[in-house]
Coordinates of C-alpha atoms in Angstrom, one line a residue:
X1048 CA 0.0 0.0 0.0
X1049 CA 1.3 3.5 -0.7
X1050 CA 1.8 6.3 1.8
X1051 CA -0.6 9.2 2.1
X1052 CA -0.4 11.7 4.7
X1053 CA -4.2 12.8 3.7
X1054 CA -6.6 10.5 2.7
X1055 CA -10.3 11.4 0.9
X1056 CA -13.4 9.2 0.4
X1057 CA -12.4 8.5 -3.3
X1058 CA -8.4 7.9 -2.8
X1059 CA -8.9 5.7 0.6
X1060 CA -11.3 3.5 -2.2
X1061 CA -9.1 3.3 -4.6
X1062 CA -6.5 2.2 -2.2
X1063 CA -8.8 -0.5 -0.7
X1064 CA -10.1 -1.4 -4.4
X1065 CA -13.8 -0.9 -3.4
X1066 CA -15.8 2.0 -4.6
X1067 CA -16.7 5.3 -3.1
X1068 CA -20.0 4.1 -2.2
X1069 CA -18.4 1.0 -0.5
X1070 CA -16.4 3.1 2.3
X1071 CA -19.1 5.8 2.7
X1072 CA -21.3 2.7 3.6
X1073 CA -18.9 1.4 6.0
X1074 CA -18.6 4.1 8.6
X1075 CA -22.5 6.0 7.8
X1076 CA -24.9 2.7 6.8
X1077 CA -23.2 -0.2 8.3
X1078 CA -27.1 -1.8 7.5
X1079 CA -25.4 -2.2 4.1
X1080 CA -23.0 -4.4 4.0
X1081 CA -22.1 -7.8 5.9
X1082 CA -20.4 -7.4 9.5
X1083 CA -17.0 -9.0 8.6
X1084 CA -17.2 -6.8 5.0
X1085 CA -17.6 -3.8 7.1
X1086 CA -15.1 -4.8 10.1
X1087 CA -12.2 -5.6 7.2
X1088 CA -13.0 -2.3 5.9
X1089 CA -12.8 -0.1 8.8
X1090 CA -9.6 -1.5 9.9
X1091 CA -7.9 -1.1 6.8
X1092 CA -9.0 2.5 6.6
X1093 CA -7.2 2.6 10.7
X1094 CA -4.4 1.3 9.6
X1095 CA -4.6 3.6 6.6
X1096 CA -5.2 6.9 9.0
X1097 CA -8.3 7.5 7.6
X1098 CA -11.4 8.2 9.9
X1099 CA -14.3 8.5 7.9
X1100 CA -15.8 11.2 4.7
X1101 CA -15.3 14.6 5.7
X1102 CA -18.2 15.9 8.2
X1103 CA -17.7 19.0 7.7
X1104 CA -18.3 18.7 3.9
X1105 CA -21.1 16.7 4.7
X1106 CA -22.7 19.3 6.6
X1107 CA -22.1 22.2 3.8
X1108 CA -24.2 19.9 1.6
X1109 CA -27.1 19.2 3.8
X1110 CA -26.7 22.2 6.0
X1111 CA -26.8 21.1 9.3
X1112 CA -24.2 20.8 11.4
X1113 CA -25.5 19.4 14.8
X1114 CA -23.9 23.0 16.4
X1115 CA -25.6 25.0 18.6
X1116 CA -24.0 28.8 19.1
X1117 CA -24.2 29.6 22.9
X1118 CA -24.0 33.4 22.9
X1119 CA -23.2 34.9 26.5
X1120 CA -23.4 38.5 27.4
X1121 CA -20.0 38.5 28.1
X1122 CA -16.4 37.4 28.3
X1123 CA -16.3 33.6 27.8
X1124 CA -13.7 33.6 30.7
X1125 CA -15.6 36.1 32.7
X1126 CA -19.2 33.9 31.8
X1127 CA -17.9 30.3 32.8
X1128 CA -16.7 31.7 36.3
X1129 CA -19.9 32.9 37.2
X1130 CA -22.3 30.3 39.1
X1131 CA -25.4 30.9 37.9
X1132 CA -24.2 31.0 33.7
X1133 CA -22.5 27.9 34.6
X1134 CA -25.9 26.2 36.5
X1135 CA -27.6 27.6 32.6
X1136 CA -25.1 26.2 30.4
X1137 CA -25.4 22.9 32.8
X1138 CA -29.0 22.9 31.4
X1139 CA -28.5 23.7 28.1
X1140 CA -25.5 20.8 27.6
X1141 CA -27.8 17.9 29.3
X1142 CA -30.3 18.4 26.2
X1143 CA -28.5 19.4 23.9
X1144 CA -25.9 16.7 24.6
X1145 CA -28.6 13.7 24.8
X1146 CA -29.3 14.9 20.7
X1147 CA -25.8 14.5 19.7
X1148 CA -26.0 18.5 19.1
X1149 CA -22.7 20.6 20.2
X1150 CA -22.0 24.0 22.0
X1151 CA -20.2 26.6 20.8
X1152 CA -19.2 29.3 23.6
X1153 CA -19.7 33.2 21.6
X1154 CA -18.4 36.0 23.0
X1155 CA -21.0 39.3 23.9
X1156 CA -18.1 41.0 23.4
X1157 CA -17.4 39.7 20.0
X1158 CA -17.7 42.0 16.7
X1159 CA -20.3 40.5 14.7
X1160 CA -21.6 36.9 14.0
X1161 CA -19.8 36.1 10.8
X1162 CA -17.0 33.8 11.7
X1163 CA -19.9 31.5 13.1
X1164 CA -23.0 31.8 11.2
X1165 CA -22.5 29.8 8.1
X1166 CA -20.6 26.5 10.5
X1167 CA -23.8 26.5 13.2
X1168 CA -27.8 25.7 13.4
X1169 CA -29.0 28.4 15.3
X1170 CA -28.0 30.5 18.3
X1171 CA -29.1 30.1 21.9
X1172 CA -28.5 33.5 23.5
X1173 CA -28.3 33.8 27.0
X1174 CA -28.8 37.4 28.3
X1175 CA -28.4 40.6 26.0
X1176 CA -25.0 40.3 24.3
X1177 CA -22.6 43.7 25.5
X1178 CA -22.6 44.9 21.6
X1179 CA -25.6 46.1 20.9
X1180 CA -24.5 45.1 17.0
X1181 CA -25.0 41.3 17.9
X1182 CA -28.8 41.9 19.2
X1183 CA -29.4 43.7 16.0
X1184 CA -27.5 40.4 13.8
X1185 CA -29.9 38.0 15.7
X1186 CA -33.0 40.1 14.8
X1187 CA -32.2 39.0 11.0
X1188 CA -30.1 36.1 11.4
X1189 CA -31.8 33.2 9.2
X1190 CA -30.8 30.8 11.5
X1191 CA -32.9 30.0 14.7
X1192 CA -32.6 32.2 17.3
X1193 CA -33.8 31.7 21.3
X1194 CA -33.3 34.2 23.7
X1195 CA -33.0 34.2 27.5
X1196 CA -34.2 37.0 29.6
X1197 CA -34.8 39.5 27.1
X1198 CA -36.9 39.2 23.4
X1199 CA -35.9 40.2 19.9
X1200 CA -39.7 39.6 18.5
X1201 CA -38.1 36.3 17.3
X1202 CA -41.1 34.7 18.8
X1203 CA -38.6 31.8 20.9
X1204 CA -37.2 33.0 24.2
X1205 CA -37.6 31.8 28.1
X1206 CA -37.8 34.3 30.8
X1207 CA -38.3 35.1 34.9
X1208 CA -39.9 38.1 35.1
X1209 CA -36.8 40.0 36.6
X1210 CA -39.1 43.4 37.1
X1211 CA -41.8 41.9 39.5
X1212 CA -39.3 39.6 41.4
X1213 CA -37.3 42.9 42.0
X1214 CA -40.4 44.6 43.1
X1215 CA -41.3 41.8 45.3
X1216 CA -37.7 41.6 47.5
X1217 CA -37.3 45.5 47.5
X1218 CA -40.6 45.6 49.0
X1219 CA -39.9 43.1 51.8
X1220 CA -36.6 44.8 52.9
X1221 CA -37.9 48.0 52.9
X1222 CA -39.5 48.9 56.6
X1223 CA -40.5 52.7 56.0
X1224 CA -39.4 56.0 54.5
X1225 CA -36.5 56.8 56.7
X1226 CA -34.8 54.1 55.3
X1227 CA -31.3 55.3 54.1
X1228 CA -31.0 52.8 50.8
X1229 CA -28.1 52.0 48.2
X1230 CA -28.2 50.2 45.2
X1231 CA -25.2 47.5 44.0
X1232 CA -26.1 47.4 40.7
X1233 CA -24.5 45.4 37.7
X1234 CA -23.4 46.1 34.6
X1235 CA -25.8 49.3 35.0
X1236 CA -23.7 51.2 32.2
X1237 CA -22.0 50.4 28.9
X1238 CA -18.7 50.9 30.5
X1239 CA -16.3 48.6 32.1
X1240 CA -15.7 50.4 35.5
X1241 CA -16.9 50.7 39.0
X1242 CA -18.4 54.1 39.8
X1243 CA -21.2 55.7 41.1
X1244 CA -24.5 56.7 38.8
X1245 CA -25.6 59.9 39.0
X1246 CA -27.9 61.8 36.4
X1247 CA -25.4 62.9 33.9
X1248 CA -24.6 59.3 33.3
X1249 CA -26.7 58.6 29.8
X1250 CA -28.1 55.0 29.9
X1251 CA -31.3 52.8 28.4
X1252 CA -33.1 51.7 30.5
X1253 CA -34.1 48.8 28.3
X1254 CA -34.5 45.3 28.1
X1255 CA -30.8 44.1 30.0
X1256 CA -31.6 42.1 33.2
X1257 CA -30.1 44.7 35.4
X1258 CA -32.6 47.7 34.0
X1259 CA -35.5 45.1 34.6
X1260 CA -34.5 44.6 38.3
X1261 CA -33.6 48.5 38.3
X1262 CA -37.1 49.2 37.6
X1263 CA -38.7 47.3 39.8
X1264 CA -36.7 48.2 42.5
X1265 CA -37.8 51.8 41.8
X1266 CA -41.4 50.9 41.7
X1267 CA -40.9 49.7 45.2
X1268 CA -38.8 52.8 46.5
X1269 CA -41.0 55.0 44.8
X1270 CA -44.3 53.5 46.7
X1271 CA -42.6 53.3 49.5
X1272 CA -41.7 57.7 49.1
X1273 CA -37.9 56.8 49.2
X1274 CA -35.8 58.5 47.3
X1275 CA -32.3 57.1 46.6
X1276 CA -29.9 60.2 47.0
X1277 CA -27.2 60.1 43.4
X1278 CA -24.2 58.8 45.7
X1279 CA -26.2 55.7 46.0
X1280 CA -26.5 53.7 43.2
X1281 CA -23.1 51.8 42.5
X1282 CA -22.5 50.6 39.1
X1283 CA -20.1 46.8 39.3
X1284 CA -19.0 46.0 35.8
X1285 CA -19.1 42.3 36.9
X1286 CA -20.4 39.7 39.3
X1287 CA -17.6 39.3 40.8
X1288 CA -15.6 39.0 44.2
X1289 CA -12.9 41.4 43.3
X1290 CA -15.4 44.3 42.4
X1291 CA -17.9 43.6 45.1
X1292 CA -15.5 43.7 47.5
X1293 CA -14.4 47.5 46.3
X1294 CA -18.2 48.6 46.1
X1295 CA -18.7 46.8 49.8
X1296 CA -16.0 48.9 51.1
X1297 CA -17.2 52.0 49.3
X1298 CA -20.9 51.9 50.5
X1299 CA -20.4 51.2 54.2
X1300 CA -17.8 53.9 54.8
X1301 CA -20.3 55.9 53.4
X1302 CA -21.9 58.8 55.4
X1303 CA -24.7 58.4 56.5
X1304 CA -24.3 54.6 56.1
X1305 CA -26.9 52.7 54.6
X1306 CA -29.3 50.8 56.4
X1307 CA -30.5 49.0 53.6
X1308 CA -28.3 48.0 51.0
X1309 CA -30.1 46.1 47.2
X1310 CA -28.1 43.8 45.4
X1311 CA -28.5 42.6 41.8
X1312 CA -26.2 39.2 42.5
X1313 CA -26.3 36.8 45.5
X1314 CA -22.1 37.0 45.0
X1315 CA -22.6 41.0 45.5
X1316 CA -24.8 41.0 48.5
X1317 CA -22.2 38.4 50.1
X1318 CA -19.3 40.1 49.5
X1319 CA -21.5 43.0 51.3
X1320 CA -22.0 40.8 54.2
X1321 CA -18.9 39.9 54.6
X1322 CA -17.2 43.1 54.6
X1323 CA -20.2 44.3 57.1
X1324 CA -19.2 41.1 59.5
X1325 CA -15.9 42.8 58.7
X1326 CA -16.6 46.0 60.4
X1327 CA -18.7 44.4 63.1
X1328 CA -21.9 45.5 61.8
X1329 CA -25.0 43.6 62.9
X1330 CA -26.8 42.3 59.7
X1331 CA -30.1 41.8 59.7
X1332 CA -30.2 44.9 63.0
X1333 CA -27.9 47.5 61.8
X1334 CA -28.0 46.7 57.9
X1335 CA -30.7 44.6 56.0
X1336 CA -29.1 43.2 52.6
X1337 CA -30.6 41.0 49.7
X1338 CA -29.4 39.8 46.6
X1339 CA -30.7 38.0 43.4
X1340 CA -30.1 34.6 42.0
X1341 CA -30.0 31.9 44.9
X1342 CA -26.8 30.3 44.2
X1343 CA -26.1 27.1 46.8
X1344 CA -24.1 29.7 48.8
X1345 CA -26.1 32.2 49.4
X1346 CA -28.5 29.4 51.5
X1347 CA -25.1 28.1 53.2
X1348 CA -23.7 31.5 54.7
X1349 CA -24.3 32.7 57.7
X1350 CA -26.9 34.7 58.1
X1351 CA -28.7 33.5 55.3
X1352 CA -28.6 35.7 52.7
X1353 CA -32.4 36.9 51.3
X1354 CA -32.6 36.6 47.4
X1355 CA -34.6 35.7 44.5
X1356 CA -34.3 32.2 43.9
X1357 CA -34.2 31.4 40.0
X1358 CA -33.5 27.9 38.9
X1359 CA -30.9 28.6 36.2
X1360 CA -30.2 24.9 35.1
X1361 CA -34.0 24.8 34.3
X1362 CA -34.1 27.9 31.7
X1363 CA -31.5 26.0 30.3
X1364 CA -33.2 23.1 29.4
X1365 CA -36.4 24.6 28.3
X1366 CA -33.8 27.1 26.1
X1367 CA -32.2 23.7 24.7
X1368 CA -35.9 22.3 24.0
X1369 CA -37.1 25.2 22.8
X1370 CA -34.4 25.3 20.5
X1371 CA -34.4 21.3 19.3
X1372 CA -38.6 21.5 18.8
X1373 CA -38.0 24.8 16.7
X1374 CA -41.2 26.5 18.7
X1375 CA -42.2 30.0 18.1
X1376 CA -43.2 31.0 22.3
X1377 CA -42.3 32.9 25.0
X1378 CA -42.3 30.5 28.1
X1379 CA -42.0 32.0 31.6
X1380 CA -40.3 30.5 34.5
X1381 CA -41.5 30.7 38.3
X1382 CA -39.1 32.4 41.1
X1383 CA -39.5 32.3 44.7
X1384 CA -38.5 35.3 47.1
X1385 CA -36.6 32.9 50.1
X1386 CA -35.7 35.2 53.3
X1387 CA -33.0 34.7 55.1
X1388 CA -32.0 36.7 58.5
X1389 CA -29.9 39.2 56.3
X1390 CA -33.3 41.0 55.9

């Protein structure tokens, strides 16, 4: 036998003396051919270095490709970190796994969708992407499109409603009108820093998670005829320990100090608490805190931290079957206020 260093379906035939149709048979409709013809022919092609016809060619032709594009609103190193994208994308895997479809991690941050579009089925997008010009691809995109926590009138996408569930734990930590309140918000601006937002700070308050859980925070303040002075609203560029633990700081040596202090994450509001511990403050007397998310933590730590419980794994799977069964609905999934002694 001669030496190739790169077979193809027709040369690894010739080389074998069988025809094209022959090999194709032998590693995609084994049904075809006897077990020992098949077994002789597969081993040869081993031997050989040659693993089969060209899948990616085979999926240009019939244009599928068994590759789902997982678009995250951010970083894929900052996104895999995080505890409750991880609990999603542990949702969305299980399905999509159990159909032999794969997952493609996109970047938010990424330009455009070209160097995927044409190589993938669809796109399952979890949150709004950072670039705005992604949201506006995925309004035209041919392919199939679901969205998580935010619509694109593509007619697919799953949901919590972030506003009410806001509403609904801004209302139970609030006690009356004297209440001196700050807000840890995330990813409040376009901008990748951690700052105070005051009025001349230009931002929509659109369809991002954190504008939803914004609002109905404010729905709640304003019923309740608080008004949160400009100083208080902190905007955290991402969930994380090393920014919450600069915003913590920030908010309790703040004069007067808060007594009530809203947090868009679970890991926020505990690296909060733990600064508060910290100083010796008495959470849950001196400071009330509650987050958003109920990650496993937030249940373990002591006190127990008061949040919005979503179950992240289960948007992912109803994204994933939403995606396989090609259905045109919005489907909402349930939350659950749990308190905790933080509040």
């Amino acid at each position: 036998m001669s030496k190739q260093t790169r077979w193809t379906l027709k040369s690894i035939a010739k080389e074998l003396g069988v025809s094209n149709a022959t090999v194709s048979n032998a590693f995609n409709r084994p049904d075809q051919l006897s077990a020992k013809r098949r077994d002789d022919i597969l081993a040869a092609c081993k031997t050989l270095g040659y693993y089969g016809p060209n899948k990616a060619a085979q999926s240009l032709r019939n244009g599928t490709f068994n590759i789902v594009a997982l678009v995250l609103p951010d970083s894929v190193e900052y996104m895999v970190s995080d505890p409750v994208a991880s609990s999603f994308m542990r949702g969305v895997t299980s399905v999509l796994e159990k159909n032999g479809i794969n997952v493609l991690l996109f970047s938010g941050n990424s330009d455009n969708l070209n160097n995927v579009v044409d190589f993938v089925d669809g796109f399952i997008c979890y949150g709004r992407p950072r670039n705005n010009a992604l949201v506006e691809q995925l309004k035209t995109v041919s392919k199939h499109v679901v969205t998580i926590d935010f619509d694109i009138a593509r007619n697919a996408s799953v949901n919590i409603n972030n506003e009410q569930a806001s509403y609904e734990i801004a209302k139970h930590v609030l006690h009356n009108q004297n209440d001196k309140v700050a807000i840890l918000g995330l990813r409040l601006l376009d901008e990748n820093v951690l700052c105070r937002v005051y009025e001349h700070h230009e931002f929509e308050t659109g369809q991002s998670i954190s504008h939803q859980r914004l609002r109905g925070y404010q729905r709640a303040l304003s019923e309740a005829n608080i008004t949160v002075a400009d100083d208080r609203i902190w905007n955290i560029p991402e969930s994380s320990e090393r920014f919450a633990n600069i915003a913590a700081k920030e908010v309790l040596s703040a004069s007067p100090r808060p007594n009530v202090i809203i947090c868009m994450s679970d890991l926020i509001a505990l690296a909060t608490m733990r600064e508060a511990i910290k100083q010796g403050i008495k959470i849950g007397e001196e400071l009330r805190i509650v987050g958003f998310d109920g990650i496993d933590e937030a249940a373990r730590f002591v006190p127990r931290l008061t949040t919005i419980h979503q179950n992240s794994q289960e948007k992912g799977v109803i994204a994933a079957e939403l995606f396989i069964s090609k259905e045109e609905k919005t489907k909402e999934v349930s939350y659950e206020l749990e308190i905790g002694a933080s509040s």
